[in-house]
XYZ file of C-alpha atoms in Angstrom:
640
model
C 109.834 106.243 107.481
C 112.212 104.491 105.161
C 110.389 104.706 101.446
C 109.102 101.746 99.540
C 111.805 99.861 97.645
C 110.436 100.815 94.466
C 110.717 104.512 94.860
C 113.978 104.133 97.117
C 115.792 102.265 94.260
C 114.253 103.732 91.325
C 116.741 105.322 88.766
C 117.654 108.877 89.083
C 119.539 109.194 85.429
C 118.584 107.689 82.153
C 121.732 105.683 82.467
C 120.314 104.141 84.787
C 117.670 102.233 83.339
C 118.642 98.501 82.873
C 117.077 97.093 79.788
C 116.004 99.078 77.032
C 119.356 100.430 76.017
C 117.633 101.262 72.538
C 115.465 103.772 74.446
C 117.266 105.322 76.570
C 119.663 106.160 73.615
C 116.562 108.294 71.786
C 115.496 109.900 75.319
C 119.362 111.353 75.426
C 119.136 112.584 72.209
C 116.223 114.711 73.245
C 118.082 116.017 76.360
C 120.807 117.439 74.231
C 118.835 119.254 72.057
C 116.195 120.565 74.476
C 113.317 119.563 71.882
C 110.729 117.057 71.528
C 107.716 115.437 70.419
C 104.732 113.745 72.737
C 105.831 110.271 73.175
C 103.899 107.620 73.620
C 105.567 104.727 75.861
C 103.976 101.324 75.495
C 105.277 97.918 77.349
C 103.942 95.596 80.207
C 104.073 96.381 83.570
C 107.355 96.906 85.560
C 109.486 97.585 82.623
C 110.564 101.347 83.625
C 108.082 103.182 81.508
C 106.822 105.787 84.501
C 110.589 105.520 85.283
C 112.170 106.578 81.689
C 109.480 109.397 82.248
C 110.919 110.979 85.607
C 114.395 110.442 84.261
C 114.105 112.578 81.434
C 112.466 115.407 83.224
C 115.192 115.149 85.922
C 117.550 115.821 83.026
C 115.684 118.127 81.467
C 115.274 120.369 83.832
C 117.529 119.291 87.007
C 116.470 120.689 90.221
C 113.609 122.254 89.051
C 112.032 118.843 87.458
C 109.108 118.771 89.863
C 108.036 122.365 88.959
C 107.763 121.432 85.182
C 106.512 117.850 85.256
C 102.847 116.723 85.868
C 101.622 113.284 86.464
C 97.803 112.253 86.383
C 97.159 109.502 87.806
C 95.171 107.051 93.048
C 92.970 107.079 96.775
C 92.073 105.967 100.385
C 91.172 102.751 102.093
C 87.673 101.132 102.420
C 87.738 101.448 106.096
C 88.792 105.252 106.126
C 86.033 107.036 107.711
C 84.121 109.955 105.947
C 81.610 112.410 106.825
C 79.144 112.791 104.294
C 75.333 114.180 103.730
C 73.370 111.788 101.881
C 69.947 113.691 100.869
C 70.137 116.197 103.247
C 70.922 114.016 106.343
C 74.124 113.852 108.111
C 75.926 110.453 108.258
C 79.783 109.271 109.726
C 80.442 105.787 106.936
C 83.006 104.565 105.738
C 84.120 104.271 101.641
C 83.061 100.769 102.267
C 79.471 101.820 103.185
C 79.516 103.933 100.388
C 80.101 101.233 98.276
C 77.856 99.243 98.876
C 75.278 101.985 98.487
C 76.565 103.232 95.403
C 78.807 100.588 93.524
C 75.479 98.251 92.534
C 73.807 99.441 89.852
C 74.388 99.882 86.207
C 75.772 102.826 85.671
C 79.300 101.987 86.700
C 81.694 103.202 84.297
C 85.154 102.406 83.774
C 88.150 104.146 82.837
C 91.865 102.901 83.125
C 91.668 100.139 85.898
C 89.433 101.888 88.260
C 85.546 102.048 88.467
C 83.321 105.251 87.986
C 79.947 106.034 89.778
C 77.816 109.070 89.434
C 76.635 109.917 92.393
C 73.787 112.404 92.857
C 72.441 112.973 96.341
C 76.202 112.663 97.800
C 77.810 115.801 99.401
C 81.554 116.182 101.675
C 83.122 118.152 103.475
C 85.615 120.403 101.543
C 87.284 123.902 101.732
C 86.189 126.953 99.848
C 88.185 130.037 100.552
C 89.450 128.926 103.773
C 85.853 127.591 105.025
C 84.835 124.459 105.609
C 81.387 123.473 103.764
C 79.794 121.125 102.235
C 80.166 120.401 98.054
C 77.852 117.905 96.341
C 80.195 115.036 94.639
C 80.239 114.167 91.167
C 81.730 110.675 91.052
C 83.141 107.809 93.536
C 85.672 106.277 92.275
C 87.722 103.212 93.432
C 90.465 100.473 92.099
C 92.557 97.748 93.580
C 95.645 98.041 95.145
C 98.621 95.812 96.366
C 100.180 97.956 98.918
C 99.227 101.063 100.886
C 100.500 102.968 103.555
C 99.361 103.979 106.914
C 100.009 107.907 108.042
C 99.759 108.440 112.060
C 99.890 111.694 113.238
C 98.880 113.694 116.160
C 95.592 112.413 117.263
C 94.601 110.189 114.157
C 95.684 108.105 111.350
C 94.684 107.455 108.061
C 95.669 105.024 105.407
C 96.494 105.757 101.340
C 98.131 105.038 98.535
C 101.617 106.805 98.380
C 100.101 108.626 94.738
C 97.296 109.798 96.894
C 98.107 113.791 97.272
C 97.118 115.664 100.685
C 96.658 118.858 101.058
C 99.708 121.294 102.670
C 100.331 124.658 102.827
C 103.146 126.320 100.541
C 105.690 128.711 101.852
C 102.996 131.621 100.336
C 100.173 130.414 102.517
C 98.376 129.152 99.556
C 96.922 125.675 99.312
C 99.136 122.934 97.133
C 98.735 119.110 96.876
C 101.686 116.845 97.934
C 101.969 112.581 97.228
C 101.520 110.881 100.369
C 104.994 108.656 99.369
C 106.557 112.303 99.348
C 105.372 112.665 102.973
C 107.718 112.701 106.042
C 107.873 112.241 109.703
C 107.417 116.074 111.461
C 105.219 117.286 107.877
C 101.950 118.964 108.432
C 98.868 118.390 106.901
C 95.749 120.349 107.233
C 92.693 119.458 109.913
C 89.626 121.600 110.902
C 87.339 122.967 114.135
C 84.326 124.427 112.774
C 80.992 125.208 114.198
C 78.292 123.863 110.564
C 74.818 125.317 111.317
C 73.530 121.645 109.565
C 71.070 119.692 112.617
C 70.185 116.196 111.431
C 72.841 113.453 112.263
C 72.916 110.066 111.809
C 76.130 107.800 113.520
C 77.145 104.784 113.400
C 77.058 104.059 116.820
C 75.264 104.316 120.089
C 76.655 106.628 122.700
C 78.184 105.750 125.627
C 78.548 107.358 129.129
C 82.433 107.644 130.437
C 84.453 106.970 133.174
C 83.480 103.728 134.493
C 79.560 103.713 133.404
C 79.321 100.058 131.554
C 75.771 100.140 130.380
C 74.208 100.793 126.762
C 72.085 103.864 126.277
C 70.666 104.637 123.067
C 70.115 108.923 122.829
C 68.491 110.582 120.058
C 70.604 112.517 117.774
C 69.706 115.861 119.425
C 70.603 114.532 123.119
C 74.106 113.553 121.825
C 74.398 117.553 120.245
C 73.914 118.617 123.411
C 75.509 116.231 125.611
C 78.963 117.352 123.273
C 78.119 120.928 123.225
C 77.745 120.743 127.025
C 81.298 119.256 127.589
C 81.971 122.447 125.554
C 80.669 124.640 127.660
C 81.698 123.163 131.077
C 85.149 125.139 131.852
C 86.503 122.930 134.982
C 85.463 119.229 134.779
C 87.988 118.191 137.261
C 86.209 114.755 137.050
C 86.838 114.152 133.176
C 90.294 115.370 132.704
C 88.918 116.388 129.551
C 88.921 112.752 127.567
C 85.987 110.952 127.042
C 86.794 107.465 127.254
C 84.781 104.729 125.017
C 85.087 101.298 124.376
C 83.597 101.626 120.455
C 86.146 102.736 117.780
C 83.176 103.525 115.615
C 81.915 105.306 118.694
C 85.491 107.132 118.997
C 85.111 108.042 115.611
C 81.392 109.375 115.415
C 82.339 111.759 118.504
C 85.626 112.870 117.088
C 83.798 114.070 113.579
C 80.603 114.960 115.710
C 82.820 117.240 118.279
C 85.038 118.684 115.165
C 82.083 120.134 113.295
C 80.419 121.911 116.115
C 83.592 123.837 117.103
C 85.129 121.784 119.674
C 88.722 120.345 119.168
C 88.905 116.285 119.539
C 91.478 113.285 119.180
C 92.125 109.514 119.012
C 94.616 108.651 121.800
C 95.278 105.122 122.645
C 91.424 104.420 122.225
C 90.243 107.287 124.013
C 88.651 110.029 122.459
C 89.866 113.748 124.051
C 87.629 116.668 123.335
C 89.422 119.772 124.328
C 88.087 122.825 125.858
C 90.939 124.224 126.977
C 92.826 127.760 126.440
C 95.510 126.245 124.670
C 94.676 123.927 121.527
C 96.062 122.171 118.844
C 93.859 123.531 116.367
C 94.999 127.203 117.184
C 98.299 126.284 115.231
C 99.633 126.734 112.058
C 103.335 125.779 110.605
C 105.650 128.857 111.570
C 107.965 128.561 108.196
C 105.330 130.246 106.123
C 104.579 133.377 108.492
C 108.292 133.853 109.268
C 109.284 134.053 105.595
C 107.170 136.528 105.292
C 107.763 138.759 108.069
C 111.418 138.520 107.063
C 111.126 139.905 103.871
C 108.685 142.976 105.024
C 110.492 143.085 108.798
C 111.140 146.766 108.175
C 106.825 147.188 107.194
C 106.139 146.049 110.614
C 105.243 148.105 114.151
C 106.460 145.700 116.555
C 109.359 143.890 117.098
C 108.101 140.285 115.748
C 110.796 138.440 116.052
C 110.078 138.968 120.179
C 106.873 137.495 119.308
C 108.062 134.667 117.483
C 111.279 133.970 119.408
C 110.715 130.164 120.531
C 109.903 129.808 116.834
C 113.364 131.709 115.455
C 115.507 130.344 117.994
C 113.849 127.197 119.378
C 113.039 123.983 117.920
C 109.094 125.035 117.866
C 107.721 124.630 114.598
C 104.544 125.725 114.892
C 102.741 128.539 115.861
C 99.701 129.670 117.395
C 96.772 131.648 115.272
C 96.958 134.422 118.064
C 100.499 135.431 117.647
C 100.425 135.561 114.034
C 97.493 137.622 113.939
C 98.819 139.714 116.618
C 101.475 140.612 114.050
C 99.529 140.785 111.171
C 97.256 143.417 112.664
C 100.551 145.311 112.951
C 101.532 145.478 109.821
C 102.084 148.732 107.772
C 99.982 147.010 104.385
C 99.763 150.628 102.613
C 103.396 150.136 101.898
C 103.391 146.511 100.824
C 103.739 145.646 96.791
C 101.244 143.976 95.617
C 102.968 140.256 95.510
C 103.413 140.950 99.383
C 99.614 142.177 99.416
C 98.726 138.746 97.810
C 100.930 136.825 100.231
C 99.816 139.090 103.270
C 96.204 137.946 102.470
C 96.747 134.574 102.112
C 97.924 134.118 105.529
C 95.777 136.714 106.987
C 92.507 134.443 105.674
C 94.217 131.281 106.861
C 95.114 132.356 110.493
C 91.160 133.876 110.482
C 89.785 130.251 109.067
C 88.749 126.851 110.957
C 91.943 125.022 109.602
C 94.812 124.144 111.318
C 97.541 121.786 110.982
C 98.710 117.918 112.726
C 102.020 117.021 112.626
C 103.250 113.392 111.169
C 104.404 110.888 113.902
C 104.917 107.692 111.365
C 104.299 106.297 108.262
C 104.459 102.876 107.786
C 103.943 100.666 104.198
C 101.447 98.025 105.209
C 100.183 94.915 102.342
C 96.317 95.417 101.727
C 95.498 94.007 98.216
C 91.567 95.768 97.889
C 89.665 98.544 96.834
C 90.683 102.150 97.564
C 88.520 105.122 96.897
C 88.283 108.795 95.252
C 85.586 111.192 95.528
C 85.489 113.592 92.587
C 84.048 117.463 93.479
C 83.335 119.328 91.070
C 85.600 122.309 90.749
C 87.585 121.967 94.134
C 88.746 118.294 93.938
C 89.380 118.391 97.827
C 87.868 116.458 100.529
C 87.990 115.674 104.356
C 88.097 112.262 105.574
C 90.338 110.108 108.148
C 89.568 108.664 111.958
C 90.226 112.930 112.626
C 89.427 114.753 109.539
C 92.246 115.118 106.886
C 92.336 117.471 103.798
C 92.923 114.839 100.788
C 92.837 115.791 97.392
C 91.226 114.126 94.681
C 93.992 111.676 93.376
C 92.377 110.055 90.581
C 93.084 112.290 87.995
C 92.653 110.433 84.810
C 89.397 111.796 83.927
C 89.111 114.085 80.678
C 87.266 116.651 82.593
C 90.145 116.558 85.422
C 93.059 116.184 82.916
C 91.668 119.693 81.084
C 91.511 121.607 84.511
C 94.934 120.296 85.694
C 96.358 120.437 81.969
C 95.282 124.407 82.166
C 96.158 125.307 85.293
C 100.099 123.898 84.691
C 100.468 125.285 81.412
C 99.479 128.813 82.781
C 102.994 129.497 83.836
C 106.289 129.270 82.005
C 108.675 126.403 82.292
C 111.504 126.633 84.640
C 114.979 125.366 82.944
C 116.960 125.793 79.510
C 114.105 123.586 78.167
C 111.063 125.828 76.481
C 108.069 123.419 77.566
C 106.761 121.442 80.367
C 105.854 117.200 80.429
C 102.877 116.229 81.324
C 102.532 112.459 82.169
C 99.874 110.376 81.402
C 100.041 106.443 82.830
C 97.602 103.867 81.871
C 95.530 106.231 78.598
C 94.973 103.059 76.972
C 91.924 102.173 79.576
C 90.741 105.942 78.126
C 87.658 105.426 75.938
C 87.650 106.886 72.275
C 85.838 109.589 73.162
C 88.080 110.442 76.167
C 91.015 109.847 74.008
C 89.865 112.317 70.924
C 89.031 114.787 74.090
C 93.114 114.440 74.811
C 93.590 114.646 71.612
C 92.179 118.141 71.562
C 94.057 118.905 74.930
C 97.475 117.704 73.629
C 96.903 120.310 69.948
C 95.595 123.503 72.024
C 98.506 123.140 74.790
C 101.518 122.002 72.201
C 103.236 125.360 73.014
C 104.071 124.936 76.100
C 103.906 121.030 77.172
C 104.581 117.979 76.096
C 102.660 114.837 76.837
C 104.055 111.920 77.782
C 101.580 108.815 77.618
C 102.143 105.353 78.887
C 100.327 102.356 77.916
C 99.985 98.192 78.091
C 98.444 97.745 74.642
C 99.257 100.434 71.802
C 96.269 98.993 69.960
C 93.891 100.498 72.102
C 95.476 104.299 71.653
C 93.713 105.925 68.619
C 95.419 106.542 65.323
C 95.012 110.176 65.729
C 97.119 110.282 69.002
C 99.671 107.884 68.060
C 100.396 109.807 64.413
C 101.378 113.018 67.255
C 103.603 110.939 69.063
C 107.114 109.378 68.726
C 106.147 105.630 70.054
C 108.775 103.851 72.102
C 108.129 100.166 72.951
C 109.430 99.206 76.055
C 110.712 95.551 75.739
C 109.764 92.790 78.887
C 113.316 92.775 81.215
C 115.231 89.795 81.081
C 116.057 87.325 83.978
C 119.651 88.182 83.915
C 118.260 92.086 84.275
C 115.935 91.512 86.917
C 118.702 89.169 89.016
C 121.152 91.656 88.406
C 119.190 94.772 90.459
C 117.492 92.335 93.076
C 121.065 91.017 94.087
C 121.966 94.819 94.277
C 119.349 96.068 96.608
C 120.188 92.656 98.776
C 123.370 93.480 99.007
C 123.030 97.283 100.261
C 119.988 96.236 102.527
C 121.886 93.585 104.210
C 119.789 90.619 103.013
C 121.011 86.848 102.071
C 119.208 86.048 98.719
C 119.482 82.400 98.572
C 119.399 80.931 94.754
C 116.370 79.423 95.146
C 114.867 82.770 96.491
C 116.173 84.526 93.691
C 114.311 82.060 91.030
C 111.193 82.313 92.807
C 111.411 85.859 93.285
C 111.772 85.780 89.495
C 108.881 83.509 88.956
C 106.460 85.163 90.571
C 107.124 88.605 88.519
C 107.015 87.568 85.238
C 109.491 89.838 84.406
C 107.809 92.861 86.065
C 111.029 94.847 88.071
C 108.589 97.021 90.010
C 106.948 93.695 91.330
C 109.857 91.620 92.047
C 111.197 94.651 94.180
C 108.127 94.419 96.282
C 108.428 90.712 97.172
C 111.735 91.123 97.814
C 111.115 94.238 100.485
C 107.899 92.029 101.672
C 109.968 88.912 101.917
C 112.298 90.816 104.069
C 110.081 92.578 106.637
C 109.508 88.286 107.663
C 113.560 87.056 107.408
C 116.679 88.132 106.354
C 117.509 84.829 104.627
C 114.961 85.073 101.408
C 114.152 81.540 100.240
C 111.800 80.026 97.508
C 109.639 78.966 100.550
C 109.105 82.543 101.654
C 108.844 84.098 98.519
C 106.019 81.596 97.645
C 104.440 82.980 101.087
C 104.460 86.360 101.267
C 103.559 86.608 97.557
C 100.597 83.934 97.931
C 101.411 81.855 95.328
C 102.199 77.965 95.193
C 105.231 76.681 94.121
C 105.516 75.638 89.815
C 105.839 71.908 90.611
C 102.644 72.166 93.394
C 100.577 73.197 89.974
C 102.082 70.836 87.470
C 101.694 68.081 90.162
C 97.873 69.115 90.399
C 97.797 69.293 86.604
C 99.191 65.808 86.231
C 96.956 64.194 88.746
C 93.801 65.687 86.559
C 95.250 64.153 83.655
C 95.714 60.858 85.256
C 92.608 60.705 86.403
C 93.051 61.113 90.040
C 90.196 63.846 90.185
C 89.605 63.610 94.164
C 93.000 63.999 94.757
C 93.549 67.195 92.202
C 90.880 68.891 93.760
C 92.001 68.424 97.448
C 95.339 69.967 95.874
C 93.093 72.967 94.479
C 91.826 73.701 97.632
C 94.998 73.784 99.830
C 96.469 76.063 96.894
C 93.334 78.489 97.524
C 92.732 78.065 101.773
C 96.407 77.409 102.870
C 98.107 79.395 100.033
C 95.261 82.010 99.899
C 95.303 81.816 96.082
C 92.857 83.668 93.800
C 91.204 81.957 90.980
C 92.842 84.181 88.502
C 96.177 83.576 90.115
C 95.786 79.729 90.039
C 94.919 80.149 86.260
C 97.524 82.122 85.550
C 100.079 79.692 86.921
C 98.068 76.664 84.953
C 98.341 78.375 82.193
C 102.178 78.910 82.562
C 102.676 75.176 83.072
C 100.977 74.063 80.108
C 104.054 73.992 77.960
C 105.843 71.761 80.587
C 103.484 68.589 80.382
C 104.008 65.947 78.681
C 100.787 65.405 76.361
C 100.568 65.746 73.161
C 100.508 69.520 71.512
C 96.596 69.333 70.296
C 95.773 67.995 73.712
C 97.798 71.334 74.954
C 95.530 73.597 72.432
C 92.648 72.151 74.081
C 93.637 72.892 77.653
C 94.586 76.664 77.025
C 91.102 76.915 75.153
C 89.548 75.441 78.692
C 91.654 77.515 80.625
C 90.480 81.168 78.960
C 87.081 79.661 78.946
C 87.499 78.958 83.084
C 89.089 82.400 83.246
C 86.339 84.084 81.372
C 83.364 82.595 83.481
C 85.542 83.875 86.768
C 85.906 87.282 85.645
C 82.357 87.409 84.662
C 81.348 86.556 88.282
C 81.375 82.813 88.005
C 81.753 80.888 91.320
C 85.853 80.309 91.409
C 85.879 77.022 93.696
C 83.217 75.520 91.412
C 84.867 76.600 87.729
C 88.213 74.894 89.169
C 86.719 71.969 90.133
C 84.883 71.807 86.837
C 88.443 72.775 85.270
C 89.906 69.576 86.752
C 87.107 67.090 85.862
C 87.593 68.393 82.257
C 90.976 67.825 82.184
C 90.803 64.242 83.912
C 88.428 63.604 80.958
C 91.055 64.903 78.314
C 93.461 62.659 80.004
C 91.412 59.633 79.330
C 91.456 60.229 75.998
C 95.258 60.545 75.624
């Protein structure tokens, strides 16, 4: 999969960064001398603070800058399916479901720019040394998104944000989070076949019969347990071929988490579901790197000749391996002789080629528009979780809570820094949505681990940090980019990715961000995936928002008095356009400047403006509020 434009064209070197010249001057001085303070870096969005951030530690410590640089910050889609136990009863939802159960009361709490929910009869699916059980959940978390992408790989799919960490095995066998935007074709991530002793279930769908049966029947909970577990137990069904075909994705689903927790192996192929009986399954394998670094390094520690064993592996393209062989070898293994970092490593792949986990192998990712809620559950103490059309190992990717930023904080700091340099960064984006008392919790994490790290924290509005944490940090304000800058890099990537950026594109393009780099690269790549040719009428399209003079036109004819016809403007802006309330305010409030009324009559129509804006935000009806917008502006044009 080729990688968002954003990441794909993001600066490597300090150098690099177009704009804040000032900046990157102070950054290099740091790089030379291998010492620094925590900074704080404050500036609107799109302005290269996360990127002046990964710059420096890729100078800092070259090669090695992922090993000694930690960034908190993401989540799945509302319509990824989840199992979860909901006071003791067993249910396949969705994060949508859940929020609807969960996201309407009170007690919502928010931090940064998502929203918080304790949740306290909630449990998932997790793993705990290599089993699969169930963990109660702490929070649900969720915030809005532009883009997402979708991962498809053998027998499922699932869609996240590219911050959203999985779950992967390391070359030791031990578990380790990677960022779904890291993520490549032919990757493995980490599935499960387990047989859970837990008996009430509750799906979201009826159950059908296969092979050509087309009528309903409704079965109790218990008659679909054993209906699975006797395709289980059935060792030649000639007549099935093995799939179970439905016409219900949520159906599809429901059997596919059903089969996978009462031992049986299952899939989503071309809307079938396959359960699989068979000798030879999918979730018998494991990635063959791991094991075969091993056995390498203790070949002369083991009885048989392995590498017979393992030949397709060595000398083939095969990639994976089955749990039999690797036990096979295991069992063979002379362990009194092995030091005890092999012991270690020995037992971590002994335990995983004994467990219910296994691995699926990436077929495509793809970067897909979605603008909505994602979601986050939040275990206590594990911070894993299985979710996905087939189950998935996803780690907890919203990491900005204190209680989350202390655990990961101590766990990176407990080993030593890997370059010239004599500390580690750790990255914090967004800590001005952190409440005080979150912040003077920081503030306690950033004195005890000052040895060995160095925090980084990024911010909108350096108001909002707290005295205490900006007197321990060297504060860099990141200035907004210029339109020169932001034409300058958007003819660039044109260029290399073969696009025609017409002039008027380019304007719109530049319109629409406000100045915000990461955002005008997005339109651009969005604008792309439609036409080769970008114009202002594209841009305007994919970006769903209307054209300056469309607004100022709509604007005028309020002022004029022409309130039917304003309004029938306002709603093609918001049904044809598919513009939000907040954007069409936004772009009123842009235009303001360009009329020609007087400047009190302009003071008055920003004051109705934020006054529109704040009703919206507050949960205000957005058609109405517009309309009402309008009429008051039609009656501050009479009085012109």
């Amino acid at each position: 999969m080729e990688k968002p434009w954003v990441e794909k064209y993001r600066p490597k070197r300090l150098d690099e960064i177009v704009g804040q010249e000032e900046i990157v001057k102070r950054l290099k001085k740091y790089v030379e001398k291998r010492s620094m303070p925590h900074l704080l870096f404050s500036g609107p969005p799109g302005v290269g603070k996360t990127t002046a951030a990964l710059c420096l530690a890729r100078e800092l410590y070259g090669e090695n800058w992922r090993e000694n640089f930690l960034e908190l910050n993401a989540s799945v889609a509302k319509d990824t399916p989840i199992l979860v136990k909901i006071n003791g009863v067993i249910k396949r939802t969705t994060f949508e479901e859940l929020d609807k159960l969960y996201f309407n009361s009170e007690n919502i709490e928010k931090l940064f720019d998502g929203e918080y929910v304790e949740t306290k009869n909630l449990e998932v699916l997790t793993v705990e040394n290599n089993k699969v059980v169930w963990k109660p959940v702490k929070y649900l978390i969720r915030h809005k998104v532009n883009k997402i992408l979708e991962v498809r790989f053998e027998g499922g799919k699932i869609k996240l944000t590219g911050n959203h960490s999985v779950m992967v095995f390391n070359e030791n066998g031990e578990l380790t989070t990677k960022h779904a935007k890291d993520l490549k074709v032919g990757d493995c991530i980490i599935s499960f076949v387990s047989s859970l002793k837990d008996k009430r279930y509750e799906l979201t769908s009826m159950l059908y019969a296969a092979k050509g049966f087309k009528n309903k029947i409704r079965y109790p909970n218990i008659i679909k347990l054993v209906y699975l577990k006797g395709l289980a137990d059935v060792n030649s069904c000639e007549n099935w071929d093995g799939v179970v075909r439905l016409s219900s994705k949520d159906l599809s689903v429901d059997i596919v988490w059903l089969s996978r927790i009462l031992g049986i192996e299952s899939s989503i192929f071309k809307g079938e579901v396959r359960l699989m009986w068979k000798k030879h399954k999918n979730s018998d394998l494991l990635p063959a790197k791991m094991f075969i670094k091993f056995f390498e390094k203790i070949s002369d520690k083991i009885k048989i000749n392995w590498r017979c064993i393992l030949r397709h592996q060595l000398y083939g393209n095969k990639n994976m391996v089955s749990k039999n062989k690797v036990i096979a070898i295991l069992n063979n293994i002379k362990v009194d002789e092995l030091t005890e970092d092999e012991r270690k490593i020995y037992k971590n792949l002994r335990n995983i080629a004994l467990s219910d986990l296994h691995v699926v192998k990436i077929k495509e990712i793809k970067l897909l528009d979605y603008n909505d809620y994602v979601y986050d559950v939040s275990v206590p103490n594990n911070e894993m979780f299985f979710a996905g059309e087939v189950p998935i190992l996803l780690h907890n990717s919203d990491e900005r809570g204190i209680d989350v930023i202390r655990t990961k904080v101590k766990e990176f700091a407990r080993t030593k820094p890997i370059a010239d340099a004599p500390f580690k960064i750790v990255f914090l984006d967004e800590s001005d949505a952190l409440t005080a008392d979150a912040q003077n919790a920081l503030r306690r994490t950033m004195e005890k681990y000052s040895d060995v790290c160095r925090f980084i924290l990024s911010c909108n509005y350096p108001s909002k940090i707290i005295p205490p944490i900006q007197s321990r940090c060297a504060v860099f304000r990141f200035s907004p980019l210029k339109k020169e800058e932001i034409a300058k890099k958007l003819k660039e990537i044109a260029e290399k990715e073969g696009l025609k950026l017409e002039p008027s594109g380019l304007e719109a393009i530049i319109y629409v961000s406000e100045g915000d780099m990461r955002k005008a690269i997005n339109i651009l790549q969005t604008a792309a995936a439609l036409d080769n040719v970008i114009t202002d009428e594209l841009v305007y399209k994919v970006s769903s928002r209307a054209r300056p003079e469309e607004v100022k036109e709509m604007m005028n004819l309020a002022l004029e008095g022409n309130f039917e016809k304003a309004r029938d403007l306002l709603y093609k802006l918001m049904v044809e356009w598919g513009m939000s309330g907040e954007d069409i305010l936004n772009q009123m409030f842009r235009e303001i400047n360009n009329l020609n009324i007087p400047e009190k009559k302009k003071v008055e129509l920003a004051e109705a403006i934020g006054e529109t804006d704040f009703r919206i935000v507050e949960g205000a009806n957005e058609r109405i509020q517009l309309s009402a917008l309008l009429a008051k502006m039609a009656l501050l044009g009479k009085r012109l």
